[in-house]
Amino acid sequence: MPHLGGPLRRGVWAALLAQLLRPPRAVCVRAVGCHSQVAEAVLTSQLKPHQEKPHFVIKVPKGTRDLSPQQMVVREKILNKIISCFKRHGAKGLDTPAFELKEMLTEKYEDNFGLMYDLEDQGGELLSLRYDLTVPFARYMAMNKLKKMKRYQVGKVWRRESPAIVQGRYREFCQCDFDIAGEFDPMIPDAECLKIMCEILSGLQLGDFVIKVNDRRVIDGIFAVCGVPESKFRTICSSVDKLDKISWEDVRHEMVAKKGLAPEVADRIGAYIQCHGGISLVEEMFKNPRLSQSQLALQGLRDLKLLFEYLTLFGIADKISFDLSLARGLDYYTGVIYEAVLLQPPAQAGEETLSVGSVAAGGRYDRLVGQFDPKGHNVPCVGLSIGVERIFYLVEQKMKISGEKVRTTETQVFVATPQKNFLRERLKIIAELWDAGIKAEMLYKINPKLLPQLHYCEKADIPLMVIIGEQEQNEGVIKLRSVASREEVTINRENLVAEIQKRLSES
């Protein structure tokens, strides 16, 4: 019964109760009838809203989605490969809240803070959903006064931008991060991060890829020697970061028309940021008369040269491109930055080209932890983030094209019976299988027919079926059926678990 609170409703019920409690001769049938009608009306008014159908369209919020059981199987396989790589490199798991104090996030994103989801004041705290996993990690390091840590984290983040779902871009999406925090010799942790990116992208068999590498010190050096005011470094960097999505003409227009940069300064920047190559380009930039005037740029170039030496030793230098257009708009990067892009082969006749852009990115952020530390103590950090949604989109599209089917369960054995009154025996058998660590199922019917049980096994691709009936029970045996071949063997009841384990280990 719904709650009938409020003064008016309590008055109605009080009057009705008073009428009912009067002596029989004093009861007024008309009055009771009136109060009954009022009470019924109150009940109807309370129940009616719950009986009406909703007037809104049932859908998920824009930029989000549900994942079906089939999609979850694919997603979990991707995540398992990524996490196993992180663990292979010695990372420890970490988790942080989905939301943080707004003031701790706002200043760390500068041009992007307008993309954060703010929450209403809850208990005197202004909160925002996390924009990435890097800032929460830096906050964790500072709050716990940690000086070294190699961590991985998998979790959802939220960005209030225009979603492009067809390209695997969402407002709510999952990130897989790997970070190395601590004071170490130059470029060794950075090289390992790039090695990890190569291992993951190769292991997922996404096709050919390239990892673009640059250094924020080189970018700042370019801005300085080209005449960009220091106050505009970050906002111009944000514009340059769009060069992989829009043309140079559009980037130049944004810098000049919208951000007030002098046209000749923009043109000087354009001469640099459209260059890309390998170690030879690094050496060429060392000799560039204008750029060599910047000590900051030279520091970055020296580190990049050392980085390429380590990448050659790791055997992945051919996957790395020194790309001066790579800027990474987030403000907290301080040194080497990188971004992995899939190189899609030309589409065949009648095929659609699958393009998802960047699938992994990261870089060095040596001052972020210090911004959270009360004493300003810095902890150098470098890390990477794998874009799960874009990778998932590509894998899903390839599976659709190939027609590959996905099993939504991992059930290994189905316990069946062709006869009535064998529920207790099935329950005993399936409990024995579960206790042995075998993944097993049965129909939730007391007396199921055999044909539906067979159909269920075939539809779910369950490899083995255990069949128990009156004859088997009397003889102390059980039938074990291979669902694919439909071959049946009879085994002793006490050998059931051992035989199933043997067959599963051989498959």
CSV table of N, CA, C and O in Angstrom, one decimal, residues 436-486:
chain,number,residue,atom,x,y,z
A,436,ALA,N,34.5,-29.1,-8.3
A,436,ALA,CA,35.7,-29.5,-9.0
A,436,ALA,C,36.2,-28.4,-9.9
A,436,ALA,O,37.3,-28.5,-10.5
A,437,GLY,N,35.5,-27.2,-9.9
A,437,GLY,CA,36.0,-26.1,-10.7
A,437,GLY,C,35.6,-26.2,-12.2
A,437,GLY,O,36.1,-25.4,-13.0
A,438,ILE,N,34.6,-27.1,-12.5
A,438,ILE,CA,34.1,-27.2,-13.8
A,438,ILE,C,32.9,-26.3,-14.1
A,438,ILE,O,32.0,-26.2,-13.2
A,439,LYS,N,32.9,-25.6,-15.2
A,439,LYS,CA,31.8,-24.7,-15.5
A,439,LYS,C,30.7,-25.5,-16.1
A,439,LYS,O,30.8,-26.1,-17.2
A,440,ALA,N,29.5,-25.5,-15.3
A,440,ALA,CA,28.4,-26.4,-15.7
A,440,ALA,C,27.1,-25.7,-15.6
A,440,ALA,O,26.9,-24.7,-14.8
A,441,GLU,N,26.1,-26.2,-16.4
A,441,GLU,CA,24.8,-25.7,-16.3
A,441,GLU,C,23.7,-26.8,-16.4
A,441,GLU,O,24.1,-27.9,-16.7
A,442,MET,N,22.5,-26.4,-16.1
A,442,MET,CA,21.4,-27.4,-16.3
A,442,MET,C,20.1,-26.5,-16.5
A,442,MET,O,20.1,-25.3,-16.1
A,443,LEU,N,19.0,-27.1,-17.0
A,443,LEU,CA,17.8,-26.4,-17.1
A,443,LEU,C,17.1,-26.3,-15.8
A,443,LEU,O,17.1,-27.3,-15.0
A,444,TYR,N,16.5,-25.1,-15.5
A,444,TYR,CA,15.8,-25.0,-14.3
A,444,TYR,C,14.3,-25.5,-14.4
A,444,TYR,O,13.4,-24.8,-14.1
A,445,LYS,N,14.2,-26.8,-14.7
A,445,LYS,CA,12.9,-27.4,-14.8
A,445,LYS,C,13.0,-28.8,-14.0
A,445,LYS,O,14.0,-29.4,-14.1
A,446,ILE,N,11.9,-29.1,-13.3
A,446,ILE,CA,11.9,-30.4,-12.6
A,446,ILE,C,12.0,-31.6,-13.6
A,446,ILE,O,12.8,-32.5,-13.4
A,447,ASN,N,11.2,-31.5,-14.6
A,447,ASN,CA,11.1,-32.6,-15.6
A,447,ASN,C,11.3,-32.1,-17.0
A,447,ASN,O,10.3,-32.1,-17.7
A,448,PRO,N,12.5,-31.7,-17.4
A,448,PRO,CA,12.7,-31.2,-18.7
A,448,PRO,C,12.7,-32.3,-19.8
A,448,PRO,O,13.0,-33.4,-19.5
A,449,LYS,N,12.2,-31.9,-21.0
A,449,LYS,CA,12.3,-32.9,-22.1
A,449,LYS,C,13.7,-32.9,-22.7
A,449,LYS,O,14.4,-31.9,-22.6
A,450,LEU,N,14.1,-34.0,-23.2
A,450,LEU,CA,15.5,-34.2,-23.7
A,450,LEU,C,15.8,-33.2,-24.9
A,450,LEU,O,16.9,-32.6,-24.9
A,451,LEU,N,14.9,-33.1,-25.8
A,451,LEU,CA,15.2,-32.3,-27.0
A,451,LEU,C,15.5,-30.9,-26.7
A,451,LEU,O,16.5,-30.3,-27.3
A,452,PRO,N,14.8,-30.2,-25.9
A,452,PRO,CA,15.1,-28.8,-25.5
A,452,PRO,C,16.5,-28.7,-24.9
A,452,PRO,O,17.3,-27.7,-25.1
A,453,GLN,N,16.9,-29.7,-24.1
A,453,GLN,CA,18.2,-29.7,-23.5
A,453,GLN,C,19.3,-29.9,-24.6
A,453,GLN,O,20.4,-29.2,-24.5
A,454,LEU,N,19.1,-30.7,-25.5
A,454,LEU,CA,20.0,-30.9,-26.6
A,454,LEU,C,20.2,-29.6,-27.4
A,454,LEU,O,21.3,-29.2,-27.8
A,455,HIS,N,19.0,-29.0,-27.7
A,455,HIS,CA,19.0,-27.7,-28.5
A,455,HIS,C,19.8,-26.6,-27.8
A,455,HIS,O,20.5,-25.8,-28.4
A,456,TYR,N,19.6,-26.6,-26.4
A,456,TYR,CA,20.3,-25.5,-25.7
A,456,TYR,C,21.8,-25.7,-25.7
A,456,TYR,O,22.5,-24.7,-25.9
A,457,CYS,N,22.2,-26.9,-25.6
A,457,CYS,CA,23.7,-27.2,-25.7
A,457,CYS,C,24.3,-26.8,-27.1
A,457,CYS,O,25.3,-26.2,-27.1
A,458,GLU,N,23.6,-27.1,-28.1
A,458,GLU,CA,24.1,-26.8,-29.5
A,458,GLU,C,24.1,-25.3,-29.7
A,458,GLU,O,25.0,-24.8,-30.3
A,459,LYS,N,23.0,-24.6,-29.3
A,459,LYS,CA,22.9,-23.2,-29.5
A,459,LYS,C,24.0,-22.5,-28.7
A,459,LYS,O,24.6,-21.5,-29.2
A,460,ALA,N,24.3,-22.9,-27.5
A,460,ALA,CA,25.3,-22.3,-26.6
A,460,ALA,C,26.7,-22.8,-26.8
A,460,ALA,O,27.6,-22.4,-26.2
A,461,ASP,N,26.9,-23.7,-27.8
A,461,ASP,CA,28.2,-24.3,-28.1
A,461,ASP,C,28.9,-24.9,-26.9
A,461,ASP,O,30.1,-24.8,-26.6
A,462,ILE,N,28.1,-25.6,-26.0
A,462,ILE,CA,28.6,-26.3,-24.9
A,462,ILE,C,29.2,-27.6,-25.3
A,462,ILE,O,28.5,-28.4,-26.0
A,463,PRO,N,30.5,-27.9,-25.0
A,463,PRO,CA,31.1,-29.0,-25.7
A,463,PRO,C,30.7,-30.4,-25.1
A,463,PRO,O,30.6,-31.4,-25.9
A,464,LEU,N,30.3,-30.5,-23.8
A,464,LEU,CA,30.0,-31.8,-23.3
A,464,LEU,C,28.7,-31.8,-22.6
A,464,LEU,O,28.2,-30.8,-22.0
A,465,MET,N,28.0,-33.0,-22.6
A,465,MET,CA,26.7,-33.2,-22.0
A,465,MET,C,26.8,-34.5,-21.1
A,465,MET,O,27.2,-35.5,-21.6
A,466,VAL,N,26.4,-34.3,-19.8
A,466,VAL,CA,26.3,-35.5,-18.9
A,466,VAL,C,24.8,-35.9,-18.9
A,466,VAL,O,23.9,-35.1,-18.7
A,467,ILE,N,24.5,-37.2,-19.2
A,467,ILE,CA,23.2,-37.7,-19.2
A,467,ILE,C,23.0,-38.8,-18.1
A,467,ILE,O,23.7,-39.7,-18.1
A,468,ILE,N,22.0,-38.5,-17.3
A,468,ILE,CA,21.7,-39.5,-16.2
A,468,ILE,C,20.2,-39.9,-16.3
A,468,ILE,O,19.3,-39.1,-16.5
A,469,GLY,N,20.0,-41.2,-16.3
A,469,GLY,CA,18.6,-41.8,-16.4
A,469,GLY,C,18.5,-43.0,-15.5
A,469,GLY,O,19.4,-43.3,-14.7
A,470,GLU,N,17.3,-43.6,-15.5
A,470,GLU,CA,17.0,-44.7,-14.6
A,470,GLU,C,18.0,-45.9,-14.9
A,470,GLU,O,18.6,-46.5,-13.9
A,471,GLN,N,18.3,-46.2,-16.1
A,471,GLN,CA,19.2,-47.3,-16.4
A,471,GLN,C,20.6,-47.0,-15.9
A,471,GLN,O,21.3,-47.8,-15.3
A,472,GLU,N,21.1,-45.8,-16.2
A,472,GLU,CA,22.4,-45.4,-15.8
A,472,GLU,C,22.5,-45.4,-14.2
A,472,GLU,O,23.5,-45.9,-13.7
A,473,GLN,N,21.5,-44.9,-13.6
A,473,GLN,CA,21.5,-44.9,-12.1
A,473,GLN,C,21.6,-46.3,-11.5
A,473,GLN,O,22.3,-46.6,-10.6
A,474,ASN,N,20.8,-47.2,-12.1
A,474,ASN,CA,20.8,-48.6,-11.6
A,474,ASN,C,22.1,-49.3,-11.9
A,474,ASN,O,22.6,-50.1,-11.1
A,475,GLU,N,22.8,-48.9,-12.9
A,475,GLU,CA,24.1,-49.6,-13.3
A,475,GLU,C,25.3,-48.9,-12.7
A,475,GLU,O,26.5,-49.3,-12.9
A,476,GLY,N,25.1,-47.7,-12.1
A,476,GLY,CA,26.2,-47.0,-11.5
A,476,GLY,C,27.1,-46.3,-12.5
A,476,GLY,O,28.3,-46.2,-12.3
A,477,VAL,N,26.5,-45.9,-13.7
A,477,VAL,CA,27.3,-45.3,-14.7
A,477,VAL,C,26.6,-44.0,-15.2
A,477,VAL,O,25.5,-43.7,-14.7
A,478,ILE,N,27.3,-43.3,-16.1
A,478,ILE,CA,26.7,-42.0,-16.6
A,478,ILE,C,27.1,-42.0,-18.1
A,478,ILE,O,28.3,-42.4,-18.4
A,479,LYS,N,26.3,-41.4,-18.9
A,479,LYS,CA,26.7,-41.2,-20.3
A,479,LYS,C,27.3,-39.8,-20.5
A,479,LYS,O,26.8,-38.8,-19.9
A,480,LEU,N,28.4,-39.8,-21.2
A,480,LEU,CA,29.1,-38.5,-21.5
A,480,LEU,C,29.0,-38.3,-23.0
A,480,LEU,O,29.5,-39.1,-23.8
A,481,ARG,N,28.3,-37.2,-23.4
A,481,ARG,CA,28.1,-37.0,-24.9
A,481,ARG,C,28.9,-35.8,-25.4
A,481,ARG,O,28.9,-34.7,-24.7
A,482,SER,N,29.5,-36.0,-26.5
A,482,SER,CA,30.2,-34.8,-27.2
A,482,SER,C,29.1,-34.2,-28.0
A,482,SER,O,28.6,-34.8,-29.0
A,483,VAL,N,28.8,-32.9,-27.7
A,483,VAL,CA,27.7,-32.2,-28.4
A,483,VAL,C,28.0,-32.0,-29.9
A,483,VAL,O,27.1,-32.2,-30.7
A,484,ALA,N,29.2,-31.7,-30.2
A,484,ALA,CA,29.6,-31.4,-31.6
A,484,ALA,C,29.5,-32.7,-32.5
A,484,ALA,O,28.9,-32.7,-33.6
A,485,SER,N,30.1,-33.8,-32.0
A,485,SER,CA,30.1,-35.0,-32.8
A,485,SER,C,28.9,-35.9,-32.5
A,485,SER,O,28.7,-36.9,-33.3
A,486,ARG,N,28.2,-35.7,-31.4
A,486,ARG,CA,27.1,-36.5,-31.0
A,486,ARG,C,27.5,-37.9,-30.6
A,486,ARG,O,26.6,-38.8,-30.5
